[in-house]
Amino acid sequence: DGGITQSPKYLFRKEGQNVTLSCEQNLNHDAMYWYRQDPGQGLRLIYYSQIVNDFQKGDIAEGYSVSREKKESFPLTVTSAQKNPTAFYLCASKVAGRDNQPQHFGDGTRLSIL
Amino acid sequence: AQSVAQPEDQVNVAEGNPLTVKCTYSVSGNPYLFWYVQYPNRGLQFLLKYITGDNLVKGSYGFEAEFNKSQTSFHLKKPSALVSDSALYFCAVRDNNAGNMLTFGGGTRLMVKP
Protein backbone atom coordinates (compact mmCIF):
# COMPACT_ATOMS: atom_id res chain seq x y z
CA ASP A 1 0.00 0.00 0.00
CA GLY A 2 1.20 3.49 -0.79
CA GLY A 3 1.48 5.94 2.03
CA ILE A 4 3.55 8.10 4.31
CA THR A 5 5.64 6.65 7.12
CA GLN A 6 6.78 8.77 10.02
CA SER A 7 9.25 7.53 12.60
CA PRO A 8 9.67 7.28 15.45
CA LYS A 9 6.14 7.47 16.82
CA TYR A 10 7.42 8.89 20.12
CA LEU A 11 10.63 10.85 20.67
CA PHE A 12 12.21 12.45 23.69
CA ARG A 13 14.68 15.31 23.54
CA LYS A 14 17.19 16.37 26.13
CA GLU A 15 18.12 19.98 26.68
CA GLY A 16 20.56 21.23 24.04
CA GLN A 17 20.02 18.23 21.81
CA ASN A 18 19.07 18.16 18.15
CA VAL A 19 16.67 15.44 17.07
CA THR A 20 15.60 14.34 13.61
CA LEU A 21 12.13 13.15 12.64
CA SER A 22 11.85 10.88 9.64
CA CYS A 23 9.24 11.13 6.88
CA GLU A 24 9.20 8.73 3.94
CA GLN A 25 6.55 8.45 1.21
CA ASN A 26 6.05 5.99 -1.63
CA LEU A 27 3.26 7.91 -3.33
CA ASN A 28 5.60 9.43 -5.93
CA HIS A 29 4.58 12.90 -4.73
CA ASP A 30 6.80 15.87 -5.46
CA ALA A 31 5.47 18.14 -2.71
CA MET A 32 6.06 17.42 0.97
CA TYR A 33 5.18 19.36 4.13
CA TRP A 34 5.91 19.46 7.83
CA TYR A 35 3.29 20.70 10.30
CA ARG A 36 3.27 21.24 14.03
CA GLN A 37 0.11 20.52 16.02
CA ASP A 38 -0.38 21.83 19.54
CA PRO A 39 -3.38 20.95 21.73
CA GLY A 40 -6.43 23.01 20.87
CA GLN A 41 -4.76 24.54 17.85
CA GLY A 42 -4.84 23.83 14.18
CA LEU A 43 -1.87 22.77 12.12
CA ARG A 44 0.92 25.24 11.55
CA LEU A 45 3.28 24.91 8.61
CA ILE A 46 6.98 24.57 9.46
CA TYR A 47 8.62 23.85 6.09
CA TYR A 48 7.58 22.62 2.68
CA SER A 49 9.28 21.33 -0.44
CA GLN A 50 7.85 21.31 -3.93
CA ILE A 51 10.76 19.47 -5.55
CA VAL A 52 13.98 17.67 -4.69
CA ASN A 53 16.82 19.90 -3.44
CA ASP A 54 14.48 22.81 -2.81
CA PHE A 55 12.47 23.80 0.26
CA GLN A 56 10.79 26.87 1.70
CA LYS A 57 10.11 28.19 5.17
CA GLY A 58 6.57 28.06 6.45
CA ASP A 59 4.97 30.13 9.19
CA ILE A 60 7.03 28.80 12.12
CA ALA A 61 10.41 27.71 10.70
CA GLU A 62 12.60 29.14 13.48
CA GLY A 63 14.41 26.41 15.37
CA TYR A 64 13.81 23.80 12.67
CA SER A 65 15.73 22.62 9.61
CA VAL A 66 14.97 20.24 6.74
CA SER A 67 16.60 18.60 3.75
CA ARG A 68 15.20 17.13 0.56
CA GLU A 69 17.90 15.03 -1.03
CA LYS A 70 15.51 12.37 -2.32
CA LYS A 71 11.98 12.62 -3.65
CA GLU A 72 10.62 10.15 -1.14
CA SER A 73 12.29 11.57 1.99
CA PHE A 74 11.86 14.86 3.87
CA PRO A 75 13.45 14.68 7.35
CA LEU A 76 12.87 17.42 9.92
CA THR A 77 15.50 18.36 12.51
CA VAL A 78 14.33 20.05 15.67
CA THR A 79 17.33 22.02 16.86
CA SER A 80 18.26 23.20 20.34
CA ALA A 81 17.21 26.68 19.22
CA GLN A 82 13.59 25.55 19.33
CA LYS A 83 12.79 26.34 22.95
CA ASN A 84 9.32 24.81 23.04
CA PRO A 85 9.52 21.69 20.89
CA THR A 86 6.88 19.61 22.69
CA ALA A 87 4.20 18.96 20.08
CA PHE A 88 2.77 16.47 17.61
CA TYR A 89 4.56 16.68 14.26
CA LEU A 90 2.82 15.71 11.05
CA CYS A 91 4.32 15.12 7.63
CA ALA A 92 2.22 15.33 4.47
CA SER A 93 2.65 15.01 0.74
CA LYS A 94 0.70 15.72 -2.43
CA VAL A 95 1.02 16.00 -6.16
CA ALA A 96 2.83 19.28 -6.84
CA GLY A 97 1.00 21.94 -8.80
CA ARG A 98 -2.37 20.27 -8.37
CA ASP A 99 -4.09 22.48 -5.80
CA ASN A 100 -7.37 20.64 -6.19
CA GLN A 101 -5.79 17.48 -4.76
CA PRO A 102 -5.73 16.78 -1.01
CA GLN A 103 -2.64 16.34 1.08
CA HIS A 104 -1.92 12.85 2.43
CA PHE A 105 -0.70 12.64 6.02
CA GLY A 106 1.50 10.33 8.02
CA ASP A 107 0.55 9.21 11.54
CA GLY A 108 2.79 11.72 13.24
CA THR A 109 5.64 11.85 15.74
CA ARG A 110 5.02 13.02 19.29
CA LEU A 111 8.04 14.90 20.64
CA SER A 112 8.51 15.54 24.33
CA ILE A 113 11.19 17.14 26.47
CA LEU A 114 13.03 15.03 29.04
CA ALA B 1 -5.25 37.57 4.77
CA GLN B 2 -6.99 34.31 4.15
CA SER B 3 -8.36 32.41 7.07
CA VAL B 4 -10.59 29.61 8.25
CA ALA B 5 -12.76 29.68 11.37
CA GLN B 6 -14.32 26.77 13.18
CA PRO B 7 -16.44 28.54 15.78
CA GLU B 8 -17.15 25.50 17.97
CA ASP B 9 -14.38 23.81 19.93
CA GLN B 10 -16.67 20.85 20.58
CA VAL B 11 -19.94 19.50 19.21
CA ASN B 12 -21.98 16.95 21.13
CA VAL B 13 -24.62 14.84 19.42
CA ALA B 14 -26.54 11.68 20.22
CA GLU B 15 -26.00 8.61 18.08
CA GLY B 16 -28.50 8.48 15.23
CA ASN B 17 -29.07 12.24 15.21
CA PRO B 18 -27.86 14.50 12.42
CA LEU B 19 -24.60 16.35 12.98
CA THR B 20 -23.18 19.62 11.70
CA VAL B 21 -19.63 20.90 12.16
CA LYS B 22 -19.31 24.52 11.12
CA CYS B 23 -16.62 26.20 9.04
CA THR B 24 -16.40 29.71 7.63
CA TYR B 25 -13.64 31.04 5.44
CA SER B 26 -12.19 34.25 4.10
CA VAL B 27 -10.29 34.12 0.80
CA SER B 28 -9.63 36.22 -2.23
CA GLY B 29 -10.61 34.50 -5.44
CA ASN B 30 -12.23 31.10 -5.71
CA PRO B 31 -11.86 28.94 -2.62
CA TYR B 32 -10.60 25.37 -2.61
CA LEU B 33 -12.02 23.89 0.61
CA PHE B 34 -11.21 20.64 2.37
CA TRP B 35 -12.40 18.66 5.39
CA TYR B 36 -10.14 16.26 7.26
CA VAL B 37 -10.72 13.99 10.27
CA GLN B 38 -8.16 13.04 12.91
CA TYR B 39 -8.44 10.13 15.32
CA PRO B 40 -6.31 10.07 18.50
CA ASN B 41 -2.57 9.84 17.85
CA ARG B 42 -3.12 9.54 14.11
CA GLY B 43 -2.58 11.75 11.10
CA LEU B 44 -5.31 13.60 9.23
CA GLN B 45 -7.53 11.67 6.85
CA PHE B 46 -9.12 13.41 3.89
CA LEU B 47 -12.94 13.40 3.93
CA LEU B 48 -14.07 15.62 1.07
CA LYS B 49 -13.35 18.75 -0.92
CA TYR B 50 -15.06 21.55 -2.80
CA ILE B 51 -13.29 22.88 -5.87
CA THR B 52 -16.09 23.89 -8.20
CA GLY B 53 -19.51 22.71 -9.35
CA ASP B 54 -22.30 21.34 -7.20
CA ASN B 55 -22.54 23.09 -3.83
CA LEU B 56 -23.32 19.82 -2.05
CA VAL B 57 -20.25 17.64 -1.88
CA LYS B 58 -20.33 14.01 -0.78
CA GLY B 59 -17.35 12.34 0.81
CA SER B 60 -16.15 9.37 2.80
CA TYR B 61 -18.02 7.59 5.62
CA GLY B 62 -21.37 9.18 4.73
CA PHE B 63 -20.22 12.75 5.30
CA GLU B 64 -21.22 15.64 3.09
CA ALA B 65 -20.60 19.37 3.08
CA GLU B 66 -22.47 22.31 1.68
CA PHE B 67 -20.61 25.19 0.07
CA ASN B 68 -22.41 28.50 0.55
CA LYS B 69 -20.70 31.35 -1.26
CA SER B 70 -22.89 34.14 0.09
CA GLN B 71 -22.31 33.05 3.68
CA THR B 72 -18.68 32.00 3.00
CA SER B 73 -19.35 28.73 4.76
CA PHE B 74 -18.54 25.08 4.20
CA HIS B 75 -20.30 23.16 6.96
CA LEU B 76 -19.73 19.42 7.36
CA LYS B 77 -22.84 17.30 7.83
CA LYS B 78 -23.97 13.75 8.33
CA PRO B 79 -27.62 12.62 8.48
CA SER B 80 -27.11 10.03 11.22
CA ALA B 81 -24.12 10.14 13.58
CA LEU B 82 -22.24 7.08 14.76
CA VAL B 83 -20.24 6.72 17.98
CA SER B 84 -17.26 5.90 15.75
CA ASP B 85 -17.53 9.38 14.18
CA SER B 86 -16.16 10.84 17.42
CA ALA B 87 -12.91 12.54 16.42
CA LEU B 88 -11.29 15.89 15.69
CA TYR B 89 -12.38 17.56 12.46
CA PHE B 90 -10.42 20.19 10.54
CA CYS B 91 -11.55 22.52 7.80
CA ALA B 92 -8.86 23.88 5.45
CA VAL B 93 -8.70 26.37 2.60
CA ARG B 94 -6.10 26.81 -0.09
CA ASP B 95 -4.28 30.06 0.56
CA ASN B 96 -3.86 31.83 -2.80
CA ASN B 97 -1.46 34.36 -1.31
CA ALA B 98 0.87 31.91 0.42
CA GLY B 99 2.15 29.71 -2.36
CA ASN B 100 -1.17 27.90 -2.46
CA MET B 101 -0.54 26.33 0.93
CA LEU B 102 -3.39 25.06 3.06
CA THR B 103 -4.60 27.16 5.98
CA PHE B 104 -6.29 25.04 8.68
CA GLY B 105 -8.98 25.94 11.14
CA GLY B 106 -8.42 25.26 14.81
CA GLY B 107 -10.39 22.04 14.77
CA THR B 108 -13.70 20.90 16.25
CA ARG B 109 -13.98 17.90 18.50
CA LEU B 110 -17.07 15.83 17.73
CA MET B 111 -18.44 13.70 20.55
CA VAL B 112 -21.17 11.23 19.61
CA LYS B 113 -22.84 9.67 22.63
CA PRO B 114 -24.67 6.32 22.56
Coordinates of C-alpha atoms in Angstrom, one line a residue:
Chain A
D1 CA 0.0 0.0 0.0
G2 CA 1.2 3.5 -0.8
G3 CA 1.5 5.9 2.0
I4 CA 3.6 8.1 4.3
T5 CA 5.6 6.6 7.1
Q6 CA 6.8 8.8 10.0
S7 CA 9.2 7.5 12.6
P8 CA 9.7 7.3 15.5
K9 CA 6.1 7.5 16.8
Y10 CA 7.4 8.9 20.1
L11 CA 10.6 10.9 20.7
F12 CA 12.2 12.4 23.7
R13 CA 14.7 15.3 23.5
K14 CA 17.2 16.4 26.1
E15 CA 18.1 20.0 26.7
G16 CA 20.6 21.2 24.0
Q17 CA 20.0 18.2 21.8
N18 CA 19.1 18.2 18.2
V19 CA 16.7 15.4 17.1
T20 CA 15.6 14.3 13.6
L21 CA 12.1 13.1 12.6
S22 CA 11.9 10.9 9.6
C23 CA 9.2 11.1 6.9
E24 CA 9.2 8.7 3.9
Q25 CA 6.6 8.4 1.2
N26 CA 6.0 6.0 -1.6
L27 CA 3.3 7.9 -3.3
N28 CA 5.6 9.4 -5.9
H29 CA 4.6 12.9 -4.7
D30 CA 6.8 15.9 -5.5
A31 CA 5.5 18.1 -2.7
M32 CA 6.1 17.4 1.0
Y33 CA 5.2 19.4 4.1
W34 CA 5.9 19.5 7.8
Y35 CA 3.3 20.7 10.3
R36 CA 3.3 21.2 14.0
Q37 CA 0.1 20.5 16.0
D38 CA -0.4 21.8 19.5
P39 CA -3.4 21.0 21.7
G40 CA -6.4 23.0 20.9
Q41 CA -4.8 24.5 17.9
G42 CA -4.8 23.8 14.2
L43 CA -1.9 22.8 12.1
R44 CA 0.9 25.2 11.6
L45 CA 3.3 24.9 8.6
I46 CA 7.0 24.6 9.5
Y47 CA 8.6 23.8 6.1
Y48 CA 7.6 22.6 2.7
S49 CA 9.3 21.3 -0.4
Q50 CA 7.9 21.3 -3.9
I51 CA 10.8 19.5 -5.5
V52 CA 14.0 17.7 -4.7
N53 CA 16.8 19.9 -3.4
D54 CA 14.5 22.8 -2.8
F55 CA 12.5 23.8 0.3
Q56 CA 10.8 26.9 1.7
K57 CA 10.1 28.2 5.2
G58 CA 6.6 28.1 6.5
D59 CA 5.0 30.1 9.2
I60 CA 7.0 28.8 12.1
A61 CA 10.4 27.7 10.7
E62 CA 12.6 29.1 13.5
G63 CA 14.4 26.4 15.4
Y64 CA 13.8 23.8 12.7
S65 CA 15.7 22.6 9.6
V66 CA 15.0 20.2 6.7
S67 CA 16.6 18.6 3.8
R68 CA 15.2 17.1 0.6
E69 CA 17.9 15.0 -1.0
K70 CA 15.5 12.4 -2.3
K71 CA 12.0 12.6 -3.7
E72 CA 10.6 10.1 -1.1
S73 CA 12.3 11.6 2.0
F74 CA 11.9 14.9 3.9
P75 CA 13.5 14.7 7.4
L76 CA 12.9 17.4 9.9
T77 CA 15.5 18.4 12.5
V78 CA 14.3 20.1 15.7
T79 CA 17.3 22.0 16.9
S80 CA 18.3 23.2 20.3
A81 CA 17.2 26.7 19.2
Q82 CA 13.6 25.5 19.3
K83 CA 12.8 26.3 23.0
N84 CA 9.3 24.8 23.0
P85 CA 9.5 21.7 20.9
T86 CA 6.9 19.6 22.7
A87 CA 4.2 19.0 20.1
F88 CA 2.8 16.5 17.6
Y89 CA 4.6 16.7 14.3
L90 CA 2.8 15.7 11.1
C91 CA 4.3 15.1 7.6
A92 CA 2.2 15.3 4.5
S93 CA 2.6 15.0 0.7
K94 CA 0.7 15.7 -2.4
V95 CA 1.0 16.0 -6.2
A96 CA 2.8 19.3 -6.8
G97 CA 1.0 21.9 -8.8
R98 CA -2.4 20.3 -8.4
D99 CA -4.1 22.5 -5.8
N100 CA -7.4 20.6 -6.2
Q101 CA -5.8 17.5 -4.8
P102 CA -5.7 16.8 -1.0
Q103 CA -2.6 16.3 1.1
H104 CA -1.9 12.9 2.4
F105 CA -0.7 12.6 6.0
G106 CA 1.5 10.3 8.0
D107 CA 0.6 9.2 11.5
G108 CA 2.8 11.7 13.2
T109 CA 5.6 11.8 15.7
R110 CA 5.0 13.0 19.3
L111 CA 8.0 14.9 20.6
S112 CA 8.5 15.5 24.3
I113 CA 11.2 17.1 26.5
L114 CA 13.0 15.0 29.0
Chain B
A1 CA -5.3 37.6 4.8
Q2 CA -7.0 34.3 4.1
S3 CA -8.4 32.4 7.1
V4 CA -10.6 29.6 8.3
A5 CA -12.8 29.7 11.4
Q6 CA -14.3 26.8 13.2
P7 CA -16.4 28.5 15.8
E8 CA -17.2 25.5 18.0
D9 CA -14.4 23.8 19.9
Q10 CA -16.7 20.8 20.6
V11 CA -19.9 19.5 19.2
N12 CA -22.0 17.0 21.1
V13 CA -24.6 14.8 19.4
A14 CA -26.5 11.7 20.2
E15 CA -26.0 8.6 18.1
G16 CA -28.5 8.5 15.2
N17 CA -29.1 12.2 15.2
P18 CA -27.9 14.5 12.4
L19 CA -24.6 16.4 13.0
T20 CA -23.2 19.6 11.7
V21 CA -19.6 20.9 12.2
K22 CA -19.3 24.5 11.1
C23 CA -16.6 26.2 9.0
T24 CA -16.4 29.7 7.6
Y25 CA -13.6 31.0 5.4
S26 CA -12.2 34.2 4.1
V27 CA -10.3 34.1 0.8
S28 CA -9.6 36.2 -2.2
G29 CA -10.6 34.5 -5.4
N30 CA -12.2 31.1 -5.7
P31 CA -11.9 28.9 -2.6
Y32 CA -10.6 25.4 -2.6
L33 CA -12.0 23.9 0.6
F34 CA -11.2 20.6 2.4
W35 CA -12.4 18.7 5.4
Y36 CA -10.1 16.3 7.3
V37 CA -10.7 14.0 10.3
Q38 CA -8.2 13.0 12.9
Y39 CA -8.4 10.1 15.3
P40 CA -6.3 10.1 18.5
N41 CA -2.6 9.8 17.9
R42 CA -3.1 9.5 14.1
G43 CA -2.6 11.8 11.1
L44 CA -5.3 13.6 9.2
Q45 CA -7.5 11.7 6.9
F46 CA -9.1 13.4 3.9
L47 CA -12.9 13.4 3.9
L48 CA -14.1 15.6 1.1
K49 CA -13.3 18.8 -0.9
Y50 CA -15.1 21.5 -2.8
I51 CA -13.3 22.9 -5.9
T52 CA -16.1 23.9 -8.2
G53 CA -19.5 22.7 -9.3
D54 CA -22.3 21.3 -7.2
N55 CA -22.5 23.1 -3.8
L56 CA -23.3 19.8 -2.0
V57 CA -20.2 17.6 -1.9
K58 CA -20.3 14.0 -0.8
G59 CA -17.4 12.3 0.8
S60 CA -16.1 9.4 2.8
Y61 CA -18.0 7.6 5.6
G62 CA -21.4 9.2 4.7
F63 CA -20.2 12.8 5.3
E64 CA -21.2 15.6 3.1
A65 CA -20.6 19.4 3.1
E66 CA -22.5 22.3 1.7
F67 CA -20.6 25.2 0.1
N68 CA -22.4 28.5 0.6
K69 CA -20.7 31.3 -1.3
S70 CA -22.9 34.1 0.1
Q71 CA -22.3 33.1 3.7
T72 CA -18.7 32.0 3.0
S73 CA -19.3 28.7 4.8
F74 CA -18.5 25.1 4.2
H75 CA -20.3 23.2 7.0
L76 CA -19.7 19.4 7.4
K77 CA -22.8 17.3 7.8
K78 CA -24.0 13.7 8.3
P79 CA -27.6 12.6 8.5
S80 CA -27.1 10.0 11.2
A81 CA -24.1 10.1 13.6
L82 CA -22.2 7.1 14.8
V83 CA -20.2 6.7 18.0
S84 CA -17.3 5.9 15.8
D85 CA -17.5 9.4 14.2
S86 CA -16.2 10.8 17.4
A87 CA -12.9 12.5 16.4
L88 CA -11.3 15.9 15.7
Y89 CA -12.4 17.6 12.5
F90 CA -10.4 20.2 10.5
C91 CA -11.6 22.5 7.8
A92 CA -8.9 23.9 5.5
V93 CA -8.7 26.4 2.6
R94 CA -6.1 26.8 -0.1
D95 CA -4.3 30.1 0.6
N96 CA -3.9 31.8 -2.8
N97 CA -1.5 34.4 -1.3
A98 CA 0.9 31.9 0.4
G99 CA 2.1 29.7 -2.4
N100 CA -1.2 27.9 -2.5
M101 CA -0.5 26.3 0.9
L102 CA -3.4 25.1 3.1
T103 CA -4.6 27.2 6.0
F104 CA -6.3 25.0 8.7
G105 CA -9.0 25.9 11.1
G106 CA -8.4 25.3 14.8
G107 CA -10.4 22.0 14.8
T108 CA -13.7 20.9 16.2
R109 CA -14.0 17.9 18.5
L110 CA -17.1 15.8 17.7
M111 CA -18.4 13.7 20.5
V112 CA -21.2 11.2 19.6
K113 CA -22.8 9.7 22.6
P114 CA -24.7 6.3 22.6

